[in-house]
Structure formats: C-alpha cells, structure tokens
Amino acid sequence: NAGVTQTPKFQVLKTGQSMTLQCAQDMNHNSMYWYRQDPGMGLRLIYYSASEGTTDKGEVPNGYNVSRLNKREFSLRLESAAPSQTSVYFCASNTGQNTEAFFGQGTRLTVV
Amino acid sequence: GDSVTQMEGPVTLSEEAFLTINCTYTATGYPSLFWYVQYPGEGLQLLLKATKADDKGSNKGFEATYRKETTSFHLEKGSVQVSDSAVYFCALKYNTDKLIFGTGTRLQVFP
C-alpha cells in the first residue's frame, strides 16, 4: 500500500538553484495538493489540482510552479530557490469530494 | 476568504485529563470540517470529520461537533493518554475545492 509517495525526503540547495519535488499517488484520486509547513504557521497551500490537466494557486504560490503530469503525478518546482523557501513540503491527494486526504511523508528542504 | 483559526499551543496535560482544542472557521458556504493529527516525523492523518451542521465526528475517543451557529468544530477527549501527544490540525473543504488548514495545536501529555 504505497499511498502518496514523495521524493526526495531531504534536500539541501544553494540560493538560486532549481529543483523539482516529485509526488505520486496510486489511489486513483482526482485532487492533489502541495503544502508547506513552517513553525507557527501550520500548513499553507501552495498549489492544488482538482483534476488531471488543471492547477490552481493556493495561499502562497509565489516562487513555485507545478505540473499535473497525469492523474498519478503532481510535481512542484522551485526555479530559483531562496532561503525563505526552507520548509517541510507535503503532498496530499483525495478523491475530490469531502473525503479523507492522504499525505506523503514530507520533504525537508533547506536553502542556504 | 475562507479560513480556520485554532487555539495556540502547546496544550500540556496530565494523563487522563480532559482535552479541548478550540477551532472556529470562516466560510462563505457550508464546508465539510476535519481534524487531522500529525505524529512526530510523519505526515498528517485524518482523525475525524463532519460534513454538515450538527454532525458529530468521532474516532479513538476523540469527538467534535459541527456547530453552524457558532462556526466552531472543537475537538474533545474525555481522558487523554501519553500516546495522544501530537499536533492537531483543524481543516475545512468544499467538495472539489481546496483543503484549508489551521495553524495546528501541539498537545503534550505527561504521565
């Protein structure tokens, strides 16, 4: 039972570098989400995708881009990393209705 | 816009104490409401949910009632255990729309 799989689990970047965080789910879910978690700020929505082929901005989209490659995969790209993007990133998915969202284990990203 | 407000933590309790974590929401419509729990080093897991007014969600001894009149969804447990120590998140969602979380409340239970 893989559920939601995120890679990598840890990453250190230098300011200005780019990288893509990968997320895949094997539950045939329509909706997928990217959040960042910072101390005292809870989970803030970066982008979400209500269905294959659609993406929408969340609360904090600046500095990020996303791609819903197919129904299974939803990637998050940092084009030019900044120290303010140091955070733990979580991917999640659900059926699209008011059902349980399943989360990945998170990616701890440090930008130096 | 829609939002969720939770009481700040940490909440520190002795084992077998009564727990309340407050959650209120602002929404233009009638969302579903959720409580998620995050154990150290892990992602979030659904604890319970309620999809309409006056519904009560319950799981593992935790309960929360969807109160439309007070726009609240407070989490309660009659007798906490050390194993309940975690961060608890209140959240709301409309059908196919985004899932919005509060800032989380850390619970620490001591023997």
Coordinates of C-alpha atoms in Angstrom, one line a residue:
Chain A
N1 CA 0.0 0.0 0.0
A2 CA 2.2 2.9 -1.3
G3 CA -0.5 5.7 -1.0
V4 CA 1.3 9.0 -1.6
T5 CA 5.0 8.9 -2.3
Q6 CA 7.2 12.0 -2.2
T7 CA 10.8 12.2 -3.3
P8 CA 13.3 13.2 -2.1
K9 CA 12.9 13.1 1.7
F10 CA 15.7 15.5 2.3
Q11 CA 17.4 18.2 0.2
V12 CA 19.8 21.0 0.6
L13 CA 20.0 23.6 -2.1
K14 CA 22.1 26.7 -2.5
T15 CA 20.3 30.0 -3.2
G16 CA 19.4 30.3 -6.8
Q17 CA 19.5 26.6 -7.6
S18 CA 16.4 24.9 -9.0
M19 CA 14.8 21.6 -8.2
T20 CA 11.6 19.6 -8.6
L21 CA 9.8 17.8 -5.8
Q22 CA 8.0 14.7 -7.0
C23 CA 4.7 13.3 -5.8
A24 CA 2.8 10.3 -7.0
Q25 CA -0.3 8.6 -5.7
D26 CA -1.7 5.2 -6.5
M27 CA -5.2 5.6 -5.2
N28 CA -6.8 6.9 -8.5
H29 CA -7.5 10.3 -6.7
N30 CA -8.7 13.3 -8.7
S31 CA -7.3 16.0 -6.4
M32 CA -3.8 16.6 -5.4
Y33 CA -2.2 19.3 -3.2
W34 CA 1.2 20.8 -2.3
Y35 CA 1.6 22.4 1.2
R36 CA 4.5 23.9 3.1
Q37 CA 4.7 23.5 6.9
D38 CA 6.6 26.1 8.9
P39 CA 6.8 26.5 12.7
G40 CA 3.8 28.5 14.0
M41 CA 2.3 28.8 10.5
G42 CA 0.6 25.4 10.2
L43 CA 0.1 24.0 6.7
R44 CA -0.2 26.6 3.9
L45 CA -1.5 25.6 0.5
I46 CA 0.9 26.4 -2.4
Y47 CA -1.0 24.9 -5.3
Y48 CA -3.6 22.3 -5.9
S49 CA -5.0 20.4 -8.8
A50 CA -8.7 19.5 -8.7
S51 CA -8.3 17.1 -11.7
E52 CA -5.8 16.0 -14.3
G53 CA -5.0 18.9 -16.5
T54 CA -6.0 21.7 -14.1
T55 CA -4.0 23.6 -11.5
D56 CA -4.9 26.5 -9.2
K57 CA -3.0 28.8 -6.9
G58 CA -3.3 28.4 -3.2
E59 CA -2.3 30.8 -0.4
V60 CA 1.4 31.0 -1.1
P61 CA 2.2 30.3 -4.8
N62 CA 5.0 32.8 -5.4
G63 CA 8.3 31.3 -6.3
Y64 CA 6.8 27.9 -7.2
N65 CA 5.4 26.2 -10.3
V66 CA 3.5 22.9 -10.6
S67 CA 2.7 20.3 -13.2
R68 CA 0.0 17.8 -13.1
L69 CA 1.7 15.3 -15.4
N70 CA -1.1 12.8 -15.3
K71 CA -3.6 11.6 -12.8
R72 CA -1.0 10.0 -10.6
E73 CA 1.7 12.6 -10.5
F74 CA 1.9 16.2 -9.3
S75 CA 5.3 17.9 -9.2
L76 CA 6.4 21.1 -7.5
R77 CA 9.2 23.2 -9.0
L78 CA 11.4 25.8 -7.4
E79 CA 13.0 27.7 -10.3
S80 CA 15.4 29.8 -8.2
A81 CA 15.5 28.7 -4.5
A82 CA 15.6 31.3 -1.7
P83 CA 16.3 30.8 2.0
S84 CA 12.6 31.8 2.7
Q85 CA 11.6 28.5 0.9
T86 CA 13.3 26.5 3.6
S87 CA 10.4 24.4 4.9
V88 CA 8.9 20.9 5.1
Y89 CA 6.8 20.2 2.0
F90 CA 3.9 17.9 1.9
C91 CA 2.0 16.4 -1.0
A92 CA -1.6 15.2 -0.5
S93 CA -4.4 13.7 -2.5
N94 CA -8.1 12.8 -2.2
T95 CA -11.0 11.8 -4.3
G96 CA -12.1 15.4 -4.8
Q97 CA -15.1 15.1 -2.7
N98 CA -15.3 15.7 1.1
T99 CA -13.4 12.6 1.9
E100 CA -10.1 11.9 3.7
A101 CA -6.9 13.5 2.2
F102 CA -3.9 11.2 2.3
F103 CA -0.5 12.7 2.9
G104 CA 3.0 11.8 1.9
Q105 CA 5.9 11.6 4.4
G106 CA 7.2 15.1 3.5
T107 CA 10.3 16.6 2.0
R108 CA 12.6 18.6 4.3
L109 CA 14.2 21.3 2.2
T110 CA 16.9 23.6 3.3
V111 CA 18.1 26.5 1.2
V112 CA 21.4 28.0 2.2
Chain B
G1 CA -11.7 34.3 2.2
D2 CA -12.2 31.1 3.9
S3 CA -10.1 30.4 7.0
V4 CA -9.6 28.3 10.1
T5 CA -8.5 29.6 13.5
Q6 CA -7.2 27.3 16.2
M7 CA -6.1 27.9 19.7
E8 CA -2.4 28.3 20.2
G9 CA -0.4 25.7 21.9
P10 CA 1.2 23.9 23.3
V11 CA -1.5 22.4 25.4
T12 CA 0.1 20.5 28.3
L13 CA -2.0 17.9 30.2
S14 CA -1.5 15.1 32.6
E15 CA -2.6 11.6 31.6
E16 CA -6.4 11.0 32.0
A17 CA -7.2 14.8 31.9
F18 CA -10.0 16.2 29.7
L19 CA -8.9 17.8 26.4
T20 CA -10.5 20.6 24.5
I21 CA -8.8 22.2 21.4
N22 CA -10.8 25.1 20.0
C23 CA -11.4 25.6 16.3
T24 CA -13.5 28.2 14.6
Y25 CA -13.9 28.8 10.9
T26 CA -14.9 31.5 8.4
A27 CA -16.6 30.3 5.3
T28 CA -19.0 31.7 2.7
G29 CA -20.9 28.4 2.3
Y30 CA -21.2 25.1 4.1
P31 CA -17.9 23.2 4.1
S32 CA -17.1 19.9 5.5
L33 CA -14.9 20.0 8.6
F34 CA -12.0 17.8 9.6
W35 CA -9.5 17.1 12.3
Y36 CA -6.1 15.7 11.3
V37 CA -3.3 14.6 13.6
Q38 CA 0.4 14.6 12.9
Y39 CA 2.8 12.5 14.9
P40 CA 6.5 13.4 15.0
G41 CA 8.3 12.9 11.7
E42 CA 5.2 11.9 9.9
G43 CA 2.6 13.3 7.5
L44 CA -1.0 14.1 8.6
Q45 CA -3.7 11.5 9.2
L46 CA -7.4 12.0 9.3
L47 CA -8.7 11.8 12.9
L48 CA -12.4 12.6 12.3
K49 CA -14.8 14.6 10.1
A50 CA -18.3 16.1 9.9
T51 CA -20.0 17.0 6.6
K52 CA -23.0 19.0 7.7
A53 CA -24.3 21.1 10.6
D54 CA -24.9 19.2 13.9
D55 CA -23.0 16.2 12.7
K56 CA -20.6 14.7 15.3
G57 CA -17.4 13.1 14.1
S58 CA -15.7 10.6 16.4
N59 CA -12.7 8.3 16.4
K60 CA -10.3 6.8 19.0
G61 CA -12.2 8.6 21.9
F62 CA -12.0 12.0 20.2
E63 CA -15.2 13.9 19.3
A64 CA -16.1 17.1 17.5
T65 CA -19.5 18.6 16.6
Y66 CA -20.1 20.8 13.6
R67 CA -21.8 23.9 15.1
K68 CA -23.0 26.2 12.3
E69 CA -24.4 28.8 14.7
T70 CA -21.0 29.4 16.4
T71 CA -18.9 28.4 13.3
S72 CA -17.0 26.0 15.5
F73 CA -15.7 22.5 15.5
H74 CA -14.0 22.0 18.8
L75 CA -12.0 18.8 19.5
E76 CA -12.6 16.9 22.8
K77 CA -11.4 13.8 24.5
G78 CA -12.5 12.7 27.9
S79 CA -9.3 11.1 29.1
V80 CA -6.0 11.7 27.2
Q81 CA -3.1 9.3 27.0
V82 CA 0.6 9.9 26.6
S83 CA 0.3 8.4 23.1
D84 CA -2.1 11.2 22.1
S85 CA 0.8 13.6 22.2
A86 CA 0.9 15.1 18.6
V87 CA 0.0 18.2 16.6
Y88 CA -3.7 18.5 15.8
F89 CA -5.0 20.4 12.8
C90 CA -8.5 21.6 12.1
A91 CA -9.4 21.9 8.4
L92 CA -12.3 22.8 6.0
K93 CA -13.1 21.8 2.5
Y94 CA -15.8 22.4 -0.1
N95 CA -16.4 19.5 -2.5
T96 CA -13.8 19.7 -5.2
D97 CA -12.2 22.9 -3.8
K98 CA -9.1 23.4 -1.8
L99 CA -8.5 21.9 1.6
I100 CA -7.6 24.7 4.1
F101 CA -5.8 24.1 7.4
G102 CA -5.5 26.0 10.7
T103 CA -2.1 26.6 12.2
G104 CA -2.1 23.4 14.4
T105 CA -2.1 22.9 18.1
R106 CA 0.6 20.9 19.8
L107 CA -0.6 18.6 22.6
Q108 CA 1.8 17.3 25.2
V109 CA 0.6 14.6 27.6
F110 CA 2.7 13.7 30.6
P111 CA 2.4 10.6 32.8

